[in-house]
Short mmCIF file of C-alpha atoms and ligand atoms in Angstrom, two decimals:
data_model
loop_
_atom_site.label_atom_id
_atom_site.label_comp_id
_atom_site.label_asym_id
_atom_site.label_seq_id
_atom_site.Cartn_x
_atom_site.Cartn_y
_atom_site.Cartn_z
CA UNK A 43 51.47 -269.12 -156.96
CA UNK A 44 53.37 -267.94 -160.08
CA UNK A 45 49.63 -267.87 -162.02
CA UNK A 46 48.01 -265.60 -159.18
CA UNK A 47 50.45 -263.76 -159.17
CA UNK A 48 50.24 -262.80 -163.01
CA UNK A 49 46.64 -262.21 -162.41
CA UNK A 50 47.78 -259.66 -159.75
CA UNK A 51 49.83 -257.56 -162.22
CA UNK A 52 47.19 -257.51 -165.04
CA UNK A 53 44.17 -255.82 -162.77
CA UNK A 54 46.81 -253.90 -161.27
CA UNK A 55 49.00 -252.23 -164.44
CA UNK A 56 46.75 -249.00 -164.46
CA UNK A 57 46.45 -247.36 -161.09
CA UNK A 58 45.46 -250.64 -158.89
CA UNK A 59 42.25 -251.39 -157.28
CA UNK A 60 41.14 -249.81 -154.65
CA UNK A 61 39.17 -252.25 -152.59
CA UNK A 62 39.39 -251.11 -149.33
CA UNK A 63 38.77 -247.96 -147.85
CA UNK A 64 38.53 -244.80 -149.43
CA UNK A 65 41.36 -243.14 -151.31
CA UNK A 66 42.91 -240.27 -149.41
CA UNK A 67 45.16 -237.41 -150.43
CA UNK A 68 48.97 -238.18 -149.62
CA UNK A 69 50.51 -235.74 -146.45
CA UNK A 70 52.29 -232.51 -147.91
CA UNK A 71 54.96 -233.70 -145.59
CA UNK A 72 56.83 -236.66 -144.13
CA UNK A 73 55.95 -235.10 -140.77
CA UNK A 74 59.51 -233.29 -139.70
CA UNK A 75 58.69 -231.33 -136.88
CA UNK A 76 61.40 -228.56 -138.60
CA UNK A 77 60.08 -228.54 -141.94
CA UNK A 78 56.38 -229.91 -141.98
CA UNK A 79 55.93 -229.35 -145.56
CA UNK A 80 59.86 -231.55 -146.64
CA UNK A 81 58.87 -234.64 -148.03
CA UNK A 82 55.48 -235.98 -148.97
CA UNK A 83 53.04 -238.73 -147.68
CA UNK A 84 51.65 -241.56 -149.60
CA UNK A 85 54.88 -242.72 -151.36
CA UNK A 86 58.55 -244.11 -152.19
CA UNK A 87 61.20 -242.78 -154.67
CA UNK A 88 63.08 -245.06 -156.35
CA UNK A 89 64.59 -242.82 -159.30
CA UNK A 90 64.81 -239.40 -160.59
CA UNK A 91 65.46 -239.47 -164.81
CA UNK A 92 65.94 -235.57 -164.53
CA UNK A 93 66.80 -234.05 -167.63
CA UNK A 94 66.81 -230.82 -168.23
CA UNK A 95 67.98 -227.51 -170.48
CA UNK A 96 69.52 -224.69 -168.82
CA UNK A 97 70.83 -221.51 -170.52
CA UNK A 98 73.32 -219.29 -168.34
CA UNK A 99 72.32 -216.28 -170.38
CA UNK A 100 68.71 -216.29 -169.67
CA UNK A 101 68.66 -218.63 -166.30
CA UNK A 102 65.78 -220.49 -167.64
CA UNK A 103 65.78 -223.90 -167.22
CA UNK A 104 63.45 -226.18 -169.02
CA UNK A 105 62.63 -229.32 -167.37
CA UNK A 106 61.19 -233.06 -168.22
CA UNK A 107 61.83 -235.42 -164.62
CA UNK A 108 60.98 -239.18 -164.91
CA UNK A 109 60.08 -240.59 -161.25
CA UNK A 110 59.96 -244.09 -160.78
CA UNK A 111 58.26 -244.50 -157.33
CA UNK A 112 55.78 -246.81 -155.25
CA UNK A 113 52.36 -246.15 -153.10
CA UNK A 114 52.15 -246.55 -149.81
CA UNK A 115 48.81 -246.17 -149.55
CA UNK A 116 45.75 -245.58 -151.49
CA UNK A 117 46.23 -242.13 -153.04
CA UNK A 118 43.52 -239.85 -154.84
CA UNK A 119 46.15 -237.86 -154.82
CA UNK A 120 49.67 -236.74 -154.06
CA UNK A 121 52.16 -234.27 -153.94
CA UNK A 122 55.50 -233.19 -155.68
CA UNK A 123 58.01 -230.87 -154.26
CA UNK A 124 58.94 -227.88 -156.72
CA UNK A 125 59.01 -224.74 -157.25
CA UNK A 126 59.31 -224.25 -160.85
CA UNK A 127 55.79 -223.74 -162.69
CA UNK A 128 54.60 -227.08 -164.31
CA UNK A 129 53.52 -227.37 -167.38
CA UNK A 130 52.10 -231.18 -167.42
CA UNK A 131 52.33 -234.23 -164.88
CA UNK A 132 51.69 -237.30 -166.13
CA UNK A 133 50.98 -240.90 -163.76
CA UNK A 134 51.32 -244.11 -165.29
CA UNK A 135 50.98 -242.26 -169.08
CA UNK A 136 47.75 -240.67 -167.82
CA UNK A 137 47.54 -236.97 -167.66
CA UNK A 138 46.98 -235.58 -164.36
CA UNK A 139 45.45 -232.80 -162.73
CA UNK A 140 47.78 -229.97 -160.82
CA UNK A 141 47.92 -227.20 -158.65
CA UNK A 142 50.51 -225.75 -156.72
CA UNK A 143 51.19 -223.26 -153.80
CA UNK A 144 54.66 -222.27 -152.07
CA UNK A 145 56.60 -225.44 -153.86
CA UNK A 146 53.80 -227.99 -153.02
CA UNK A 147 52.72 -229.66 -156.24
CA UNK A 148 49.27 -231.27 -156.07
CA UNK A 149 48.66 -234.16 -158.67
CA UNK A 150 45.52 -235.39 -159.10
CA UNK A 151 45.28 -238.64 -161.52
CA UNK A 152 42.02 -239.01 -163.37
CA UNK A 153 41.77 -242.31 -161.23
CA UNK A 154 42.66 -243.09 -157.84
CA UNK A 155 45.79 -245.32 -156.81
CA UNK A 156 45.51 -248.27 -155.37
CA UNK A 157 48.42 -249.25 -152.81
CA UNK A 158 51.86 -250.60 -153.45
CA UNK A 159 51.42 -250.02 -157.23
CA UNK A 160 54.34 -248.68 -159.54
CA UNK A 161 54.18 -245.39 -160.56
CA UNK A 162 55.81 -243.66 -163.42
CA UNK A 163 55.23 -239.52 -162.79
CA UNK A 164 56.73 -237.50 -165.79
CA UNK A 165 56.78 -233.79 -165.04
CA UNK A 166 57.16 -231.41 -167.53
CA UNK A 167 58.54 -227.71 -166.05
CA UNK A 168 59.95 -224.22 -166.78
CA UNK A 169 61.25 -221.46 -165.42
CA UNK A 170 63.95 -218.85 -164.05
CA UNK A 171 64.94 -221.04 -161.09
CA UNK A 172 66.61 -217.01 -159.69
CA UNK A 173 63.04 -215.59 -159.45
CA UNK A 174 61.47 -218.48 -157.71
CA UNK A 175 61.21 -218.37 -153.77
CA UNK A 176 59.94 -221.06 -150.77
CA UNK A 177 57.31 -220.74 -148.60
CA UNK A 178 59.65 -218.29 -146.13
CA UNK A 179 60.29 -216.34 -149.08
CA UNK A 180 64.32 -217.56 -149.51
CA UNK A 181 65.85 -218.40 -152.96
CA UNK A 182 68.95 -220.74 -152.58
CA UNK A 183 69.88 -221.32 -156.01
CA UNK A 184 73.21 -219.82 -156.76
CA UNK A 185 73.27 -217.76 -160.24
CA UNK A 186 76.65 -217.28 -161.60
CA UNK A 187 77.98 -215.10 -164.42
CA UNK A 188 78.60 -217.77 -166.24
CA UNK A 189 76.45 -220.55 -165.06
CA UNK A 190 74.59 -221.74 -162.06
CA UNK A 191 75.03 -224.05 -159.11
CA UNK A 192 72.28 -225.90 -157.06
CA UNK A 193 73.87 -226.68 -154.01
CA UNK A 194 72.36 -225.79 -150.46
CA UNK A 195 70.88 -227.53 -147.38
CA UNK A 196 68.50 -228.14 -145.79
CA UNK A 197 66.76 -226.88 -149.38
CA UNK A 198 67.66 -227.07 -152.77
CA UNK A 199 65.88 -229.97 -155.11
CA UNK A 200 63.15 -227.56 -155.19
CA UNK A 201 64.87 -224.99 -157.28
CA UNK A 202 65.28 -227.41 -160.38
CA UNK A 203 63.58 -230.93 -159.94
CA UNK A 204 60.52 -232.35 -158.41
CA UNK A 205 60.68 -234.83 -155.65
CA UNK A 206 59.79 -236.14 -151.93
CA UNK A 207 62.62 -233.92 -150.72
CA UNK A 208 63.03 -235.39 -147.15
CA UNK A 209 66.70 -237.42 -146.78
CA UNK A 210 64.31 -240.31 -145.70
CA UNK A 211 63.04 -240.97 -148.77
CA UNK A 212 66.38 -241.97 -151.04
CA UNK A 213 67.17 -242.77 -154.65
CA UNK A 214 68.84 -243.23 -157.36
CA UNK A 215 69.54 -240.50 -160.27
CA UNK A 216 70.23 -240.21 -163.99
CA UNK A 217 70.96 -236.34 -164.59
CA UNK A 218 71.58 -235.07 -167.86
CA UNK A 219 71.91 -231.51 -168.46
CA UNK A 220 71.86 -229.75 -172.04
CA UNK A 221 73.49 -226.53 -171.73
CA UNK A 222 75.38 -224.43 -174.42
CA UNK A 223 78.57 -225.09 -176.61
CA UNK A 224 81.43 -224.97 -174.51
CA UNK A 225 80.02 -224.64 -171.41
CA UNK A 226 80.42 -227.36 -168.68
CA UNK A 227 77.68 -229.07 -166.60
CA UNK A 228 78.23 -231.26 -163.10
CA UNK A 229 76.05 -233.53 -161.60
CA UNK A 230 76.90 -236.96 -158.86
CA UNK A 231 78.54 -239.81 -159.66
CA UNK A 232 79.79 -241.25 -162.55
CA UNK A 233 80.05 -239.52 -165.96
CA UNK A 234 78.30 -241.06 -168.96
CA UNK A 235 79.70 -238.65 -171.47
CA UNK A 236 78.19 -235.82 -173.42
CA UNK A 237 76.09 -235.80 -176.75
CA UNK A 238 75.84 -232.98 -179.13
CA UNK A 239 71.85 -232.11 -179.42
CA UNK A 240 70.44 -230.80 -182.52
CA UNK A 241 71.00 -227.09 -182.31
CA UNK A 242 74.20 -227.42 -181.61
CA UNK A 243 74.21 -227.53 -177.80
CA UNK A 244 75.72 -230.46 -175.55
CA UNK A 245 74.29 -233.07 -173.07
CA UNK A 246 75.89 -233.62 -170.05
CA UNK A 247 75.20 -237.22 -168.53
CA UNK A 248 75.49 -238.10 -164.96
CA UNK A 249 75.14 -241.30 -162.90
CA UNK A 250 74.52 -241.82 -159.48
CA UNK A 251 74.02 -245.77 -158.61
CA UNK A 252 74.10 -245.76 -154.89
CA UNK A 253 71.17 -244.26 -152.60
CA UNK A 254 71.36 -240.56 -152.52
CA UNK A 255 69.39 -238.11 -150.82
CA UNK A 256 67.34 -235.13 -152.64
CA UNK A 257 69.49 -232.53 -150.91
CA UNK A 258 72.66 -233.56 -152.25
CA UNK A 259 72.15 -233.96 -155.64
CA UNK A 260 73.85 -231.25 -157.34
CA UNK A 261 74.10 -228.69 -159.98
CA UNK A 262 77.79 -226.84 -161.10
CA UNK A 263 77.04 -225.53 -164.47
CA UNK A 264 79.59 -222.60 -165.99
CA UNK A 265 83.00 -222.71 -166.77
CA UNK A 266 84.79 -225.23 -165.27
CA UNK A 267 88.31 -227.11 -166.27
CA UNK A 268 87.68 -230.70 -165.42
CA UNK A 269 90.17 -233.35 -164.25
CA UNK A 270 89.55 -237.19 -164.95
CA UNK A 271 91.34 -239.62 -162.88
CA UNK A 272 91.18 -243.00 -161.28
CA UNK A 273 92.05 -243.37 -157.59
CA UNK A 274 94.43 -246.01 -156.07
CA UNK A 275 90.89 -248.12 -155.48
CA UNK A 276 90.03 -248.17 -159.11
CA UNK A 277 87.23 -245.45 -158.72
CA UNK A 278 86.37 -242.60 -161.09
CA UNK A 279 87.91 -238.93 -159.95
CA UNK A 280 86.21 -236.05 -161.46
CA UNK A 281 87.17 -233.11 -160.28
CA UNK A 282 86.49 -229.66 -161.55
CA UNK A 283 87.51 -226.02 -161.07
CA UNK A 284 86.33 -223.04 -161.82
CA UNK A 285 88.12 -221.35 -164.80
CA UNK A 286 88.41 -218.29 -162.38
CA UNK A 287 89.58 -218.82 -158.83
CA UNK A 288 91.67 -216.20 -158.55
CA UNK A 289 94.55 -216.18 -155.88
CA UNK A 290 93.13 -219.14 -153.96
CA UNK A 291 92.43 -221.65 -157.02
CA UNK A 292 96.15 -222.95 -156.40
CA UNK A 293 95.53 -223.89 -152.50
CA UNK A 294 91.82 -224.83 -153.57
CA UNK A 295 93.77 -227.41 -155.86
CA UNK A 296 95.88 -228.71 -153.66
CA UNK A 297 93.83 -229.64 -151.32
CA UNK A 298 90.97 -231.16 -153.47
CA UNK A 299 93.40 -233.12 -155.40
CA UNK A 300 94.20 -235.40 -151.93
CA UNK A 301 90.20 -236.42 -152.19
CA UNK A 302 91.62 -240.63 -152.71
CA UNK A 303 93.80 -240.05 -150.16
CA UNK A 304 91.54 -238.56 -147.76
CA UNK A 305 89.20 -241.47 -148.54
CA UNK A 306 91.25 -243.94 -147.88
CA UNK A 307 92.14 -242.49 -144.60
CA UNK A 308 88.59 -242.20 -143.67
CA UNK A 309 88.15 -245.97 -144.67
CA UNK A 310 90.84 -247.10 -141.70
CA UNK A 311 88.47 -244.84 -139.34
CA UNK A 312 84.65 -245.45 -140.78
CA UNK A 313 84.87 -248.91 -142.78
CA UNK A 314 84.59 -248.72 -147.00
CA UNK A 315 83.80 -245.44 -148.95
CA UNK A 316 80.37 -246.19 -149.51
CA UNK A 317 79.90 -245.13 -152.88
CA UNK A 318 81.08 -245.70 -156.86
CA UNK A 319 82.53 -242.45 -157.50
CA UNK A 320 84.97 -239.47 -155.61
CA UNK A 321 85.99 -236.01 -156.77
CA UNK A 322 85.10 -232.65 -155.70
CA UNK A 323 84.07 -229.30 -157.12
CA UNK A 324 85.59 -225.70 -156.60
CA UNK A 325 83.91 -222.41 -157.11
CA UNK A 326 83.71 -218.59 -156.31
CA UNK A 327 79.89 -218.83 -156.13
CA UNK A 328 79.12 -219.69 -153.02
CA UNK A 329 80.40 -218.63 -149.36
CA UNK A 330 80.04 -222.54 -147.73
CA UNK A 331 81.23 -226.06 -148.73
CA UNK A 332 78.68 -228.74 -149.22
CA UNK A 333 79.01 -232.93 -149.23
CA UNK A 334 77.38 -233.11 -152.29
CA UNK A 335 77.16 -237.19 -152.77
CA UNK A 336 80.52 -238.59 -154.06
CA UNK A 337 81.19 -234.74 -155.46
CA UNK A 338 81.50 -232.31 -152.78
CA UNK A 339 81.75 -228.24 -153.43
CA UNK A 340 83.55 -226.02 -151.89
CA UNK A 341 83.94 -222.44 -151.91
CA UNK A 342 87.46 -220.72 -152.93
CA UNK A 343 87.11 -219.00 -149.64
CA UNK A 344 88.48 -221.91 -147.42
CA UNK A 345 91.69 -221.58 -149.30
CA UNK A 346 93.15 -217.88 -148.47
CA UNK A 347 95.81 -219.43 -146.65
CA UNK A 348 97.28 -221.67 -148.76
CA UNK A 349 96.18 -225.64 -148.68
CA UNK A 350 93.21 -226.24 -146.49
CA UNK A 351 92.82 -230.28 -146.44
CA UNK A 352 90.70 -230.27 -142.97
CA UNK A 353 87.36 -229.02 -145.37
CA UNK A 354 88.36 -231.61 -147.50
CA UNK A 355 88.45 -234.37 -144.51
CA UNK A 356 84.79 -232.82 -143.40
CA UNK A 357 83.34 -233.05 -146.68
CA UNK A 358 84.11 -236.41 -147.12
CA UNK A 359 83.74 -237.60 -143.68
CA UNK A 360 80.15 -236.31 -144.51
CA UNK A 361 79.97 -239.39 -147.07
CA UNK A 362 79.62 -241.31 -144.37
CA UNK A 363 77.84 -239.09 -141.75
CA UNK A 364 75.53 -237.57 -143.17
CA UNK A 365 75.39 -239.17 -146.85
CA UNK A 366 75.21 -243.12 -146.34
CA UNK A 367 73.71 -242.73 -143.48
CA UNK A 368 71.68 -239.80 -143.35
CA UNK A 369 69.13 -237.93 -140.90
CA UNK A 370 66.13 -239.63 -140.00
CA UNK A 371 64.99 -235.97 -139.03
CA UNK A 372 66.77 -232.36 -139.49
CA UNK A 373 67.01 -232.39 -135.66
CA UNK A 374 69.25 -234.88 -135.75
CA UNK A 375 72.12 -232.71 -137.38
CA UNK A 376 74.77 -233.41 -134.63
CA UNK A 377 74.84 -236.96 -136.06
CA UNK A 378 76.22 -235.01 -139.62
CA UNK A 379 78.44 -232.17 -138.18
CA UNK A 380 79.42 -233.41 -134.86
CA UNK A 381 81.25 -235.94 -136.61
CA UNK A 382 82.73 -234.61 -139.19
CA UNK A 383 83.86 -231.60 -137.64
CA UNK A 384 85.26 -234.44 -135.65
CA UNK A 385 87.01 -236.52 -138.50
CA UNK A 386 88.88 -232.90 -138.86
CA UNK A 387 91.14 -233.79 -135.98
CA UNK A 388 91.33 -237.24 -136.66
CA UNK A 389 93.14 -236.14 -140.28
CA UNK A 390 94.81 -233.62 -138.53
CA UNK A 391 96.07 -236.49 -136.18
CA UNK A 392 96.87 -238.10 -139.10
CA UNK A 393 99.29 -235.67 -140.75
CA UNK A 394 101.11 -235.40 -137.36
CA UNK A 395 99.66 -231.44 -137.00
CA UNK A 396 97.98 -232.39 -133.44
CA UNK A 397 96.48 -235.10 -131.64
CA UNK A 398 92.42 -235.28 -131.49
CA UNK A 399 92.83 -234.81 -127.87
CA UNK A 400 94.52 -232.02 -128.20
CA UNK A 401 92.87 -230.57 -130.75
CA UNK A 402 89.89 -231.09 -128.53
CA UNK A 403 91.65 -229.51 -125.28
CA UNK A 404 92.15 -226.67 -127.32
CA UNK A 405 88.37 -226.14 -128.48
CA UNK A 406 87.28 -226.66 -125.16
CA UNK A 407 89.56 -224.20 -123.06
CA UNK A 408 89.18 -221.18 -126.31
CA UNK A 409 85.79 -220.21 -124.96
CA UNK A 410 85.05 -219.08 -121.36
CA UNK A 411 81.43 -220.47 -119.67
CA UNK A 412 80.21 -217.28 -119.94
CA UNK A 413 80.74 -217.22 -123.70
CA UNK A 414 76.99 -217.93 -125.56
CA UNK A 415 78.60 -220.53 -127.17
CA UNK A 416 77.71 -222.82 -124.46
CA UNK A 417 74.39 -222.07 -124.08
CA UNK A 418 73.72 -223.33 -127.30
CA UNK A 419 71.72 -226.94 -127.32
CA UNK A 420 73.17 -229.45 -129.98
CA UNK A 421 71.13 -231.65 -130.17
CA UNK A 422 67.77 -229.41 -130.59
CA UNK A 423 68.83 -226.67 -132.58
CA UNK A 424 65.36 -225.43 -133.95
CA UNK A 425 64.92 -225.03 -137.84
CA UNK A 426 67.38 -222.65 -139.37
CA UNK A 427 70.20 -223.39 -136.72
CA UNK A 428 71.57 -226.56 -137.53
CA UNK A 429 74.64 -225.02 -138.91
CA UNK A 430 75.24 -222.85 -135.68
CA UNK A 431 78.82 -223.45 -134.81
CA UNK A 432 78.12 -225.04 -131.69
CA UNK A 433 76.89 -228.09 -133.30
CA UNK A 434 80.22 -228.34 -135.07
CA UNK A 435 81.93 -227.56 -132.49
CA UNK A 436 80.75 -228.68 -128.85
CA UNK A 437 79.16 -231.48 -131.15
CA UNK A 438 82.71 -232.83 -132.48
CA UNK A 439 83.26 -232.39 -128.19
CA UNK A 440 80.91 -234.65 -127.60
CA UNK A 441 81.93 -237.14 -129.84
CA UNK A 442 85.40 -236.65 -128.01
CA UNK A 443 84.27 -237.19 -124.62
CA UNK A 444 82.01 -240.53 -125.96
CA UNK A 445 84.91 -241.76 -127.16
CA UNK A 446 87.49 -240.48 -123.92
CA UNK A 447 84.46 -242.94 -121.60
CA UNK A 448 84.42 -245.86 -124.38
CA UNK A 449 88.11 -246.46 -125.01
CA UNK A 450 89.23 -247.01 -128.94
CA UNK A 451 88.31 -250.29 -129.56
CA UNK A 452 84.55 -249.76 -128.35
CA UNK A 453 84.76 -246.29 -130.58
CA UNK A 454 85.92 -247.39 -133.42
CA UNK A 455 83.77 -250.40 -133.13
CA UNK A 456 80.57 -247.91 -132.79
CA UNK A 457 81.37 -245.90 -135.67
CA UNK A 458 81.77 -249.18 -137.94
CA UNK A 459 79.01 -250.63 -136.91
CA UNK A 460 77.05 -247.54 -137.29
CA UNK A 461 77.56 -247.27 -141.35
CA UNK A 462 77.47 -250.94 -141.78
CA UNK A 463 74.08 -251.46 -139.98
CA UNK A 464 72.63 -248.18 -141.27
CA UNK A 465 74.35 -247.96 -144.95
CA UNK A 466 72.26 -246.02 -147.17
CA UNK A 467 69.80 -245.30 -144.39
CA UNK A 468 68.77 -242.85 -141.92
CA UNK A 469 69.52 -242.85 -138.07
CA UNK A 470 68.56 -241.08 -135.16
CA UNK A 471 70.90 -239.56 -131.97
CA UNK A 472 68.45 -242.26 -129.84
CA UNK A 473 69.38 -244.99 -132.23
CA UNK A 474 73.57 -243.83 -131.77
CA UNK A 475 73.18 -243.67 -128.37
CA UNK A 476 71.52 -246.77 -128.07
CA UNK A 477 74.29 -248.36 -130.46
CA UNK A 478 77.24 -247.02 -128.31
CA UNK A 479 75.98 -248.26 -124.73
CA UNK A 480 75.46 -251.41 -126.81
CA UNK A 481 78.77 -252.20 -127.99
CA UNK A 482 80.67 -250.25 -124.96
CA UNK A 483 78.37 -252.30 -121.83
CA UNK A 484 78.50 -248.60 -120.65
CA UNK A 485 74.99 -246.22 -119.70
CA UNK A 486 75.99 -243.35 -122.16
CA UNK A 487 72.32 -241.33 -121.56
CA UNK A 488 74.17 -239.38 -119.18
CA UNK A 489 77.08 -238.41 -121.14
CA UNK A 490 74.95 -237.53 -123.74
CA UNK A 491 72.33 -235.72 -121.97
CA UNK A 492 75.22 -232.81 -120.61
CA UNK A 493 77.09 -232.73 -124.13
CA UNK A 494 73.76 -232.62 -126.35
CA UNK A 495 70.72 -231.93 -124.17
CA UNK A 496 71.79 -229.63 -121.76
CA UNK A 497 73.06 -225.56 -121.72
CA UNK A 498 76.00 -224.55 -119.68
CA UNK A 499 79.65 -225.39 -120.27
CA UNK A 500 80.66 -229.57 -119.35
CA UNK A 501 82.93 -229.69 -117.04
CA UNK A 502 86.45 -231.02 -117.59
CA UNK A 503 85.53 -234.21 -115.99
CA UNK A 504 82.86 -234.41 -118.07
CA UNK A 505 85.03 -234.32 -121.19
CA UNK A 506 87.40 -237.07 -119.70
CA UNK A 507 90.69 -235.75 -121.06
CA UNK A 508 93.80 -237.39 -119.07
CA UNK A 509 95.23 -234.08 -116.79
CA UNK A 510 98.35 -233.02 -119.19
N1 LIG B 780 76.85 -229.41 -144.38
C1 LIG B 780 77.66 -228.28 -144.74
C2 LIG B 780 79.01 -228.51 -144.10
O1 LIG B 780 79.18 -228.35 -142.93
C3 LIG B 780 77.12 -226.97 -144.28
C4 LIG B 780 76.06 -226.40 -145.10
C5 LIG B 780 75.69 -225.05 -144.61
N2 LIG B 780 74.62 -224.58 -145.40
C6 LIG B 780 74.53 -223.33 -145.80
N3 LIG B 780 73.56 -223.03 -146.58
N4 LIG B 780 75.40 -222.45 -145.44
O2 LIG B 780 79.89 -228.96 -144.73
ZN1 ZN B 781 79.61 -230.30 -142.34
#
């Protein structure tokens, strides 16, 4: 076995052989019926190496990305999601052939690629990530006066690294960032320090060991003061905050700083943090917050009223829902915001301000049937809508009235057995629903079907609150 095997690997160390049928090119998608271009065909990320130069005076960003990855199939070619021009792509050490429209990348080895073979793609880019746009002609990267910050969803690798940018296809990531004296670069994960480069510019080196999706790998480049810390759990806390909040930096502070506490809270709900690192990342440069993996951002603008920890219980709920175990497609969106909209009241339930049934009361009586609102359908929002308020809000409603017809223990149960079984992985509202009748011995399609699937305001039987 051991010596066939070895003869396996030496006809096999270029680009395979391809015995069977014909090569074909990979898909320019992964075939999500919102975005058919996301995500390529053909095969696997296992890591990004990005590592890249970015000057905040200029915005242009110079970029050399390592991709470790595996066929799927036999490939005579494949493609790369970016929108940056390339300069060279190389497979396996070979230099490859490359054209690109509207963030699809090409490649074109001089040889074709046999399946299930390693491949080692080094891309070599440049440009002003600012004056790049998609396909629909949008621009998501966030210029700052002093910096920069990739954060956005569904889209945002695209703007400074090349990749299968679908949340099904998962990896792990080395960033490291060169970017001017004393200015400050964040990525995921664990820090690895800084080195000083030749010209007198710095390195920033970033870790991220657990599975992460394209979309929430981040960028925070600019000014930033940054706060190192270990939580009660032994993990690494980097925080950082913009040198220039203004009059909510204070409230932005002290709600960020709870991020251990809010984990561990989140544990006694969800089961373990799921990843190596926690922290969290405030800035005036954007108008949302975003779950970045282990690193969330938010925007100074949840903070006008003084300490705001319910975006900080969201965010990190998203960890779970929405970063271990992430959408199988971007339809699927209620499984991300439903819930974590959701772990909102169960914090606030927490810290005494309200129980989750309450809370939920409250959301349900605040809009008449005639309000829109209602009309809205969860659980098939159509691209561009999957941050419509409705699937925050009658989605966290849903999860309320699943959990009124379950009872606690079967909840609770569902939830943990949800991230255990589909850690790191992607899921489907079938596959919850599925999971929940499951463990509960209860039909739940019905349930379902009013709260996701169907317009019109549930009634208040259908929500299953006990009459006050
Ligand atoms: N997932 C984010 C949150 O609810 C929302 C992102 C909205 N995206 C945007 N580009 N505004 O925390
Ligand atoms: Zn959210």
């Amino acid at each position: 076995m051991a010596i066939v095997a070895t003869a396996a690997v030496l006809v096999t160390t270029l680009f395979g052989t391809s015995a069977s049928a014909a090569p074909t090119p990979g898909a320019a998608g992964v075939g999500d019926a919102y975005y058919p271009n996301d995500g390529n065909g053909g095969y696997d990320v296992s890591h990004y190496n990005i590592r890249i130069t970015y000057n905040p005076a200029t915005d242009l960003l110079t970029g050399s990305t390592t991709i470790l990855a595996r066929s799927t199939q036999e490939l005579s070619s494949f493609n790369l999601d970016l929108l940056l021009p390339i300069k060279s792509v190389r497979v396996n050490n070979f230099l490859a052939r490359t054209s690109a429209t509207a963030g699809e990348v090409t490649v074109t080895p001089p040889a074709p690629i046999g399946n299930n073979q390693n491949l080692t793609i080094v891309v070599q880019y440049e440009g002003k990530p600012t004056t790049v746009r998609d396909a629909k002609g949008a621009n998501y990267w966030k210029k700052t006066p002093d910096g920069a910050l990739a954060v956005d969803e569904p889209h945002i690798a695209q703007w400074w690294f090349p990749s299968n940018d679908h949340p099904t296809d998962k990896a792990t990531y080395d960033v490291s960032i060169v970017v001017p004296q004393g200015v400050e670069a964040l990525s995921n994960g664990t820090f690895a320090g800084t080195t000083q480069t030749l010209n007198g510019w710095v390195r920033w080196n970033w870790r991220t060991t657990s599975q992460q999706a394209t979309y929430l790998a981040f960028l925070a480049i600019g000014q930033y003061e940054i706060r190192s810390s270990t939580a009660p759990n032994g993990q690494p806390v980097i925080n950082a905050y913009g040198e220039d909040l203004g009059a909510n930096g204070s409230a932005a502070r002290a709600s960020i700083e709870r991020t251990p506490e809010v984990t561990e809270f989140l544990e006694t709900q969800f089961g373990p943090y799921p990843f190596e690192a926690q922290g969290g990342v405030a800035s005036t440069g954007l108008n949302f917050a975003l779950e970045t993996q282990t690193r969330p951002v938010y925007s100074t603008l949840f903070f006008p009223r003084g300490a705001n920890t319910s975006v900080v219980a969201h965010e990190l709920a998203h960890q779970w829902f929405g970063d271990s175990v992430s959408v199988k497609k971007w339809r699927d969106i209620w499984l991300n915001e439903g819930f974590a909209r959701y772990s909102e009241w169960l914090w606030a339930e927490s810290q005494a301000e309200g129980t989750a049934a309450e809370i939920a009361q409250f959301y349900y009586d605040r809009r008449p049937a005639s309000d829109p609102f209602w009309q809205f359908i969860v659980g098939e929002p159509g691209a561009g809508n999957e941050f419509n308020g409705a699937v925050y809000d009658r989605g966290a409603l849903a999860v309320h009235a699943f959990r009124n017809a379950v009872g606690d223990e079967a909840f609770f149960e569902t939830l943990k057995r949800w991230q255990a079984t589909k850690k790191y992985s992607n899921g489907t509202i079938e596959e919850f629903i599925a999971l929940a009748e499951r463990i509960s011995g209860k039909p739940l399609f019905a349930l379902f079907q009013t709260w996701l699937f169907t317009a019109g305001k549930p009634s208040p039987a259908d929500l299953g609150n006990e009459a006050p």
